[in-house]
Backbone as CSV, one residue per row, in Angstrom:
resi,resn,N_x,N_y,N_z,CA_x,CA_y,CA_z,C_x,C_y,C_z
1,MET,51.088,166.668,79.133,51.193,166.747,77.439,52.494,166.526,77.136
2,THR,52.808,165.368,76.506,54.249,165.397,75.380,54.481,166.382,74.135
3,ASN,55.758,166.455,74.013,55.770,166.923,72.887,55.233,167.037,71.623
4,ALA,54.683,168.771,70.627,54.035,168.477,69.036,55.333,168.149,68.557
5,ILE,54.485,167.423,67.704,54.971,166.671,66.491,54.855,168.053,64.753
6,ILE,55.135,168.045,64.576,54.807,168.878,63.245,55.002,167.837,62.230
7,HIS,53.818,168.121,61.862,53.066,167.087,59.871,53.824,168.025,58.855
8,THR,54.652,167.256,57.425,54.445,167.775,56.560,53.462,167.099,55.429
9,GLY,53.022,168.439,54.766,52.551,167.062,54.097,51.459,167.855,53.045
10,ASN,50.448,167.229,52.349,49.149,167.408,51.941,48.339,167.748,52.801
11,PRO,46.885,168.375,52.403,46.577,168.886,53.658,44.990,167.676,53.747
12,SER,45.464,166.721,54.369,44.793,165.337,54.377,44.105,165.693,55.763
13,GLN,44.898,167.124,56.578,43.825,166.820,57.749,42.742,168.102,57.750
14,ALA,42.544,168.384,56.427,41.563,169.463,56.092,40.301,169.935,56.979
15,ASP,39.526,168.624,57.285,38.448,168.532,57.933,38.827,169.057,59.179
16,MET,39.931,168.773,60.238,40.086,168.931,61.252,40.483,170.741,61.020
17,VAL,40.991,171.192,60.395,41.482,172.338,60.037,39.864,173.460,60.069
18,VAL,39.029,172.830,59.895,38.001,173.794,59.584,37.164,173.264,60.995
19,ARG,37.352,171.874,62.020,36.621,172.198,62.633,37.245,173.005,63.897
20,LEU,38.742,172.754,64.142,38.893,173.803,65.150,38.697,175.541,64.992
21,HIS,39.024,175.885,64.068,38.626,177.326,63.725,37.236,177.660,63.732
22,VAL,36.404,176.593,63.516,34.593,177.135,63.919,34.299,176.754,65.533
23,GLU,34.827,175.644,65.571,35.247,175.882,67.448,35.476,177.231,67.935
24,TYR,36.769,177.129,67.874,37.136,178.817,68.358,36.711,179.893,68.090
25,TYR,36.257,180.120,66.726,35.747,181.712,66.465,34.300,181.426,66.710
26,ALA,33.154,180.633,66.777,32.180,180.115,67.463,32.325,180.800,68.728
27,ARG,32.770,180.028,69.483,32.920,180.518,71.057,33.546,182.096,71.618
28,HIS,34.866,182.145,71.095,35.304,183.394,71.161,34.762,184.647,70.952
29,TRP,35.039,184.629,69.499,34.085,185.649,68.494,32.805,185.874,68.377
30,ALA,32.053,184.772,68.164,31.172,185.055,68.028,30.679,184.367,66.235
31,PHE,31.471,184.595,65.627,31.413,184.232,64.022,30.338,182.969,63.945
32,ASP,29.646,183.370,62.874,27.983,182.794,62.430,28.539,181.682,61.344
33,GLY,27.294,180.825,60.933,27.380,179.813,59.688,28.459,180.393,58.811
34,ARG,28.188,181.516,58.600,29.111,182.496,57.079,30.341,182.075,57.502
35,PHE,31.019,181.886,58.447,32.663,182.221,58.712,32.801,180.374,58.224
36,GLU,32.039,179.434,58.907,32.074,178.154,58.652,31.854,177.721,57.456
37,ALA,31.064,178.415,56.682,30.640,177.876,55.059,31.997,178.311,54.247
38,GLN,32.518,179.343,54.857,33.692,179.990,53.814,35.038,179.323,54.073
39,VAL,34.981,178.597,55.267,36.214,177.724,55.617,36.292,176.488,54.880
40,GLU,34.952,176.323,54.981,34.874,175.041,54.678,35.480,175.039,53.194
41,ARG,34.644,175.767,52.752,34.379,175.693,50.930,36.042,176.146,50.240
42,GLU,36.513,177.053,51.251,37.965,177.615,50.680,39.039,176.349,51.398
43,VAL,38.946,176.016,52.652,40.106,175.006,52.317,39.651,173.623,50.995
44,ALA,38.852,173.414,51.270,38.220,171.815,50.488,38.530,172.239,49.036
45,GLU,38.493,173.660,48.748,39.289,174.015,47.117,41.079,174.115,47.279
46,PHE,41.176,174.482,48.825,42.735,174.600,48.465,43.244,172.924,48.587
47,ALA,42.488,171.966,49.326,42.885,170.693,49.241,42.898,170.088,47.892
48,ALA,41.533,170.543,47.012,41.747,170.078,45.605,42.485,169.969,44.933
49,GLY,42.961,171.216,44.697,44.133,171.898,43.842,45.379,172.522,44.323
50,PHE,45.721,171.165,45.513,47.196,171.481,46.467,48.024,170.866,45.339
51,ALA,49.183,171.984,44.847,50.436,171.526,44.261,51.639,171.394,45.273
52,PRO,52.284,170.571,45.776,53.511,170.789,46.290,54.478,172.094,45.987
53,SER,54.713,171.924,44.504,55.363,172.636,44.565,55.829,174.114,44.660
54,ARG,54.358,173.651,44.871,54.054,175.839,45.334,52.919,175.820,46.616
55,ASP,52.397,175.136,46.773,51.551,175.018,48.231,52.372,174.300,49.328
56,GLY,52.171,174.456,50.754,52.065,173.952,51.703,51.456,173.541,52.658
57,PHE,51.223,172.426,53.965,50.630,172.460,54.638,51.346,171.801,56.068
58,TRP,51.388,171.870,56.895,51.763,171.589,58.056,50.557,171.554,58.957
59,TRP,50.616,170.666,60.125,49.970,170.052,60.910,50.754,169.707,61.884
60,ALA,50.280,169.883,63.712,50.767,169.380,64.336,49.966,168.693,65.139
61,GLU,50.612,167.712,65.610,50.041,166.474,66.680,50.621,166.512,67.793
62,SER,49.852,166.365,68.681,50.280,166.180,70.577,49.917,164.777,70.993
63,ASP,49.836,164.352,71.835,49.046,162.937,72.304,48.271,162.233,71.211
64,GLY,48.756,162.378,70.153,48.168,161.694,68.898,46.582,162.336,68.714
65,ARG,46.629,163.789,68.887,45.346,164.664,68.804,46.089,165.753,68.049
66,PHE,44.529,165.967,66.912,45.222,166.930,65.906,44.977,168.607,66.907
67,VAL,46.355,169.732,66.954,46.398,170.587,67.767,46.761,171.834,66.699
68,GLY,46.672,171.892,65.843,46.907,173.001,64.986,47.419,172.686,63.495
69,ALA,47.538,173.968,62.895,47.899,173.807,61.098,48.259,175.163,61.091
70,VAL,49.106,175.270,59.488,48.488,176.422,58.977,49.113,175.920,57.597
71,ALA,48.605,176.945,56.323,48.968,176.028,55.231,49.383,177.801,54.414
72,VAL,49.972,177.286,53.246,50.508,177.856,52.115,49.952,177.821,51.238
73,ASP,49.310,178.887,50.668,48.623,178.916,48.961,49.171,179.022,48.029
74,GLY,49.932,179.177,47.457,51.051,179.919,46.632,50.190,179.133,45.052
75,THR,49.382,179.062,45.158,48.592,179.000,43.710,47.774,180.034,42.939
76,ARG,46.411,180.151,44.037,45.637,181.033,43.759,45.606,182.470,44.657
77,SER,47.385,182.901,44.766,47.506,184.036,45.437,47.870,185.040,44.181
78,GLY,48.072,185.016,42.824,48.436,186.142,42.214,50.330,185.794,41.843
79,GLU,50.220,186.064,40.810,51.800,185.478,40.373,52.977,185.822,41.319
80,GLY,53.871,185.112,41.395,54.705,185.192,41.883,54.454,185.104,44.044
81,GLY,53.207,185.347,44.420,52.715,185.649,45.531,52.530,183.961,46.254
82,ALA,52.204,184.470,47.422,51.644,183.630,48.361,50.807,184.071,49.346
83,ARG,49.919,183.277,49.621,49.559,183.894,51.046,49.527,182.383,52.106
84,LEU,49.764,183.168,53.360,49.534,182.098,54.806,48.020,182.267,54.834
85,ARG,47.562,180.590,55.227,45.959,180.636,55.721,45.724,179.468,56.710
86,TRP,44.876,179.860,57.248,43.989,178.970,58.580,45.244,178.238,59.339
87,PHE,46.113,179.390,60.189,46.750,179.082,61.399,46.010,178.941,62.553
88,ILE,46.223,177.988,62.765,45.362,178.215,64.150,46.405,176.730,65.227
89,VAL,46.168,177.368,66.304,46.329,176.404,67.642,45.773,175.710,68.947
90,ASP,45.146,174.683,68.791,44.480,174.568,69.924,44.672,175.308,71.125
91,GLU,43.397,175.555,72.094,43.481,176.110,72.895,44.804,175.445,73.888
92,SER,45.024,174.352,74.136,45.428,173.425,74.758,46.736,173.628,74.416
93,CYS,47.366,174.076,73.668,48.796,174.007,73.650,49.523,175.240,73.344
94,ARG,48.346,176.349,73.265,49.094,177.824,73.191,50.226,177.754,74.450
95,GLY,50.773,178.930,73.803,52.019,178.800,74.534,53.229,178.005,74.792
96,ARG,52.971,176.820,74.176,54.056,176.525,73.900,54.944,175.725,73.126
97,GLY,54.540,176.524,72.124,55.759,177.161,70.883,55.255,176.166,69.538
98,VAL,53.784,175.358,69.790,53.547,175.265,68.179,53.326,176.019,67.478
99,GLY,52.792,176.874,67.505,52.389,177.824,66.648,53.623,178.446,66.103
100,ALA,54.627,178.713,67.183,56.122,179.281,66.005,56.196,178.217,65.347
101,ALA,56.674,177.262,65.855,57.324,175.923,64.735,56.617,175.833,63.221
102,LEU,55.220,175.966,63.367,54.129,176.404,62.473,54.412,177.145,61.565
103,LEU,54.728,178.554,61.942,54.847,179.801,61.476,56.341,179.290,60.625
104,GLU,56.718,179.045,61.294,58.731,178.923,61.226,59.123,177.786,60.151
105,ARG,57.861,177.050,59.982,57.770,176.341,58.823,57.314,176.617,57.603
106,ALA,56.278,177.425,57.692,55.868,178.306,56.968,56.630,178.850,55.714
107,VAL,56.698,180.121,56.737,57.890,181.320,56.171,58.884,180.357,55.818
108,ALA,59.307,179.298,56.517,60.951,178.781,55.257,60.405,177.894,54.137
109,PHE,59.345,178.195,54.012,58.978,177.386,52.515,58.739,178.561,51.585
110,CYS,58.177,179.345,52.648,57.987,180.764,51.152,59.371,180.938,51.116
111,ARG,60.397,181.156,51.776,61.550,181.685,51.027,62.691,181.048,50.428
112,GLU,62.191,179.229,50.400,62.922,178.602,49.920,62.010,178.763,48.460
113,ARG,61.114,178.845,48.465,60.091,178.558,46.552,60.369,179.916,46.419
114,GLY,60.918,180.620,47.180,61.352,182.387,46.443,60.416,183.407,46.219
115,PHE,59.259,183.136,46.889,57.762,184.009,46.720,58.120,185.347,46.743
116,ALA,57.589,186.270,45.566,57.910,187.901,45.538,57.113,188.029,46.622
117,SER,55.926,187.661,46.893,54.982,188.198,48.008,54.807,187.742,48.816
118,VAL,54.414,187.628,50.339,53.663,186.654,51.154,52.732,187.295,51.816
119,HIS,51.839,187.417,52.124,50.617,187.933,53.045,49.693,186.837,53.634
120,LEU,48.882,187.488,54.750,48.182,187.308,55.316,46.714,187.853,55.807
121,TRP,46.046,187.334,55.831,44.793,188.027,56.260,44.199,187.492,57.953
122,THR,44.297,188.455,58.632,43.424,187.775,59.990,42.929,189.498,60.782
123,PHE,42.932,189.463,61.763,41.860,190.480,62.378,42.373,191.051,63.671
124,ALA,42.035,192.457,64.525,42.535,192.818,65.534,41.956,192.154,66.678
125,GLY,42.697,191.957,67.761,42.574,191.343,68.852,43.237,189.667,69.049
126,LEU,43.553,189.335,67.803,44.104,188.210,67.956,46.100,188.143,68.430
127,ASP,46.165,189.004,69.660,47.838,189.127,69.808,48.567,188.408,70.240
128,ALA,48.145,187.498,70.165,49.178,186.230,69.963,49.670,185.885,69.145
129,ALA,49.060,185.241,68.019,49.122,185.327,66.764,49.927,186.844,66.388
130,ARG,49.353,187.850,66.607,49.894,188.652,65.771,51.770,188.833,66.361
131,ARG,51.765,188.509,67.689,53.330,188.681,67.814,54.030,187.817,67.172
132,LEU,53.723,186.071,67.076,54.099,185.570,66.349,54.463,186.152,65.237
133,TYR,53.242,186.372,64.069,53.799,187.082,62.868,54.836,187.956,62.930
134,GLU,54.757,188.782,63.599,55.587,189.788,63.790,57.175,189.399,63.901
135,ARG,57.053,188.333,64.464,58.330,188.132,64.852,59.177,187.257,63.795
136,CYS,58.215,186.486,62.981,58.468,186.018,61.329,58.760,186.969,60.595
137,GLY,58.632,187.917,60.440,58.903,189.374,59.770,57.504,189.764,59.196
138,PHE,56.719,189.513,59.514,55.592,190.286,58.532,54.986,191.540,59.297
139,VAL,54.891,192.406,58.274,54.399,193.574,59.278,52.839,194.319,58.774
140,LEU,52.338,195.182,59.407,50.721,195.224,59.076,50.723,196.262,57.785
141,VAL,50.017,196.058,56.986,49.980,197.052,55.876,48.831,197.232,55.410
142,GLU,47.351,197.269,56.253,46.506,197.271,55.965,45.480,197.364,56.602
143,GLU,44.488,197.893,57.334,43.110,197.508,58.326,41.962,198.182,57.441
144,ALA,41.090,197.577,57.544,39.678,198.024,57.419,38.240,197.317,58.259
145,GLU,37.562,197.968,58.276,36.201,197.072,59.175,35.543,196.335,58.074
146,GLY,35.094,195.262,58.805,34.770,194.357,58.096,33.307,193.575,59.078
147,ASP,32.773,192.873,58.645,31.478,192.272,59.359,30.857,190.737,58.757
148,GLY,31.844,190.181,57.937,31.339,189.118,57.247,31.127,187.883,58.023
149,TRP,31.445,187.931,59.132,30.995,186.576,59.711,30.317,187.097,61.340
150,GLY,29.346,187.947,61.167,28.627,188.269,62.624,29.595,189.682,63.353
151,PRO,29.602,189.560,64.276,30.028,190.552,64.910,31.292,191.572,64.225
152,PRO,31.428,192.750,64.149,32.149,193.677,63.393,33.840,193.594,63.628
153,VAL,34.980,193.730,62.896,36.014,193.313,63.518,36.721,194.292,62.748
154,ILE,38.217,194.443,62.872,38.763,195.224,62.271,40.039,194.598,61.474
155,GLU,39.680,193.922,60.286,40.798,193.466,59.095,41.914,193.782,59.091
156,GLN,42.863,192.987,59.161,43.797,193.801,58.910,45.133,192.647,57.953
157,LYS,45.467,193.234,57.184,46.887,192.447,56.068,48.254,192.631,56.657
158,PHE,48.407,191.656,56.215,50.075,191.487,57.274,50.718,191.142,55.728
159,GLU,52.128,191.674,55.348,53.441,190.923,54.356,53.934,190.687,55.149
160,LEU,55.113,190.062,54.092,56.536,189.597,54.540,57.237,189.999,54.450
161,ASP,58.633,190.754,55.155,59.397,191.756,54.912,60.344,190.545,54.242
162,ARG,60.633,191.186,53.209,61.389,189.991,52.888,63.117,190.022,53.302
163,GLN,63.129,191.255,53.819,64.942,191.352,54.356,64.587,190.804,55.937
164,ALA,63.474,190.519,56.507,63.618,189.967,58.006,63.904,188.377,58.030
165,ARG,64.409,188.547,59.106,65.247,187.251,59.246,64.303,186.424,61.159
166,PHE,64.127,185.045,61.168,63.397,184.487,62.023,64.595,185.131,63.409
167,SER,63.209,185.394,64.376,64.059,185.816,65.724,63.988,184.921,66.649
168,PRO,65.078,184.921,67.514,65.086,183.560,68.564,63.778,183.450,68.933
169,ALA,62.333,183.887,69.365,62.000,183.695,69.870,60.674,183.270,68.932
170,ALA,60.901,183.052,67.912,59.750,182.173,66.856,60.719,181.264,66.908
171,THR,61.919,180.837,66.354,62.227,179.648,66.877,62.497,178.719,67.963
172,ARG,61.997,179.269,68.898,62.533,178.554,69.783,61.853,176.681,69.910
173,ARG,62.409,176.227,70.826,61.858,174.138,70.384,60.376,174.852,71.309
174,ILE,59.792,173.478,70.932,58.457,172.804,71.183,58.198,172.989,72.919
175,LYS,57.743,173.639,73.640,57.752,173.146,74.957,56.817,171.990,75.518
176,SER,57.057,171.016,76.222,55.948,169.931,76.447,55.231,170.279,77.865
């Protein structure tokens, strides 16, 4: 596999974001149709209302294939706040720095825009993603049990520590 290319722009790859989420979470976490419907609806709303001054979208391509994405939703997250959303990397590219590169772009965007707060929701068990979040300065602030997509999970809310800086591990180059 060649190096991944990170694209910046509007959410033109929204359908691929949905597909990658649905396939991964159904296969590994047994999430059901409720998850697919929610992701489809929320990604479509984001794409329809995308405002480049407050919203960001980055996607990764490798060998001509869509292999990951992340978004910053800055218009629907409360006054002065933003939410990191739909972070995912194709399993074939994990461990190669693609996720770190995507997150670095998203967090840099949040810092450039001066958001007063940035948060994300995930769930316990996505350990590699959690390590990346923490390297970028996110800290766990809330946990609660949820079962909205099938099996119960421990939902987790992370907030960006405004004083944190990128660690060298989070900013390493993408490996081929």
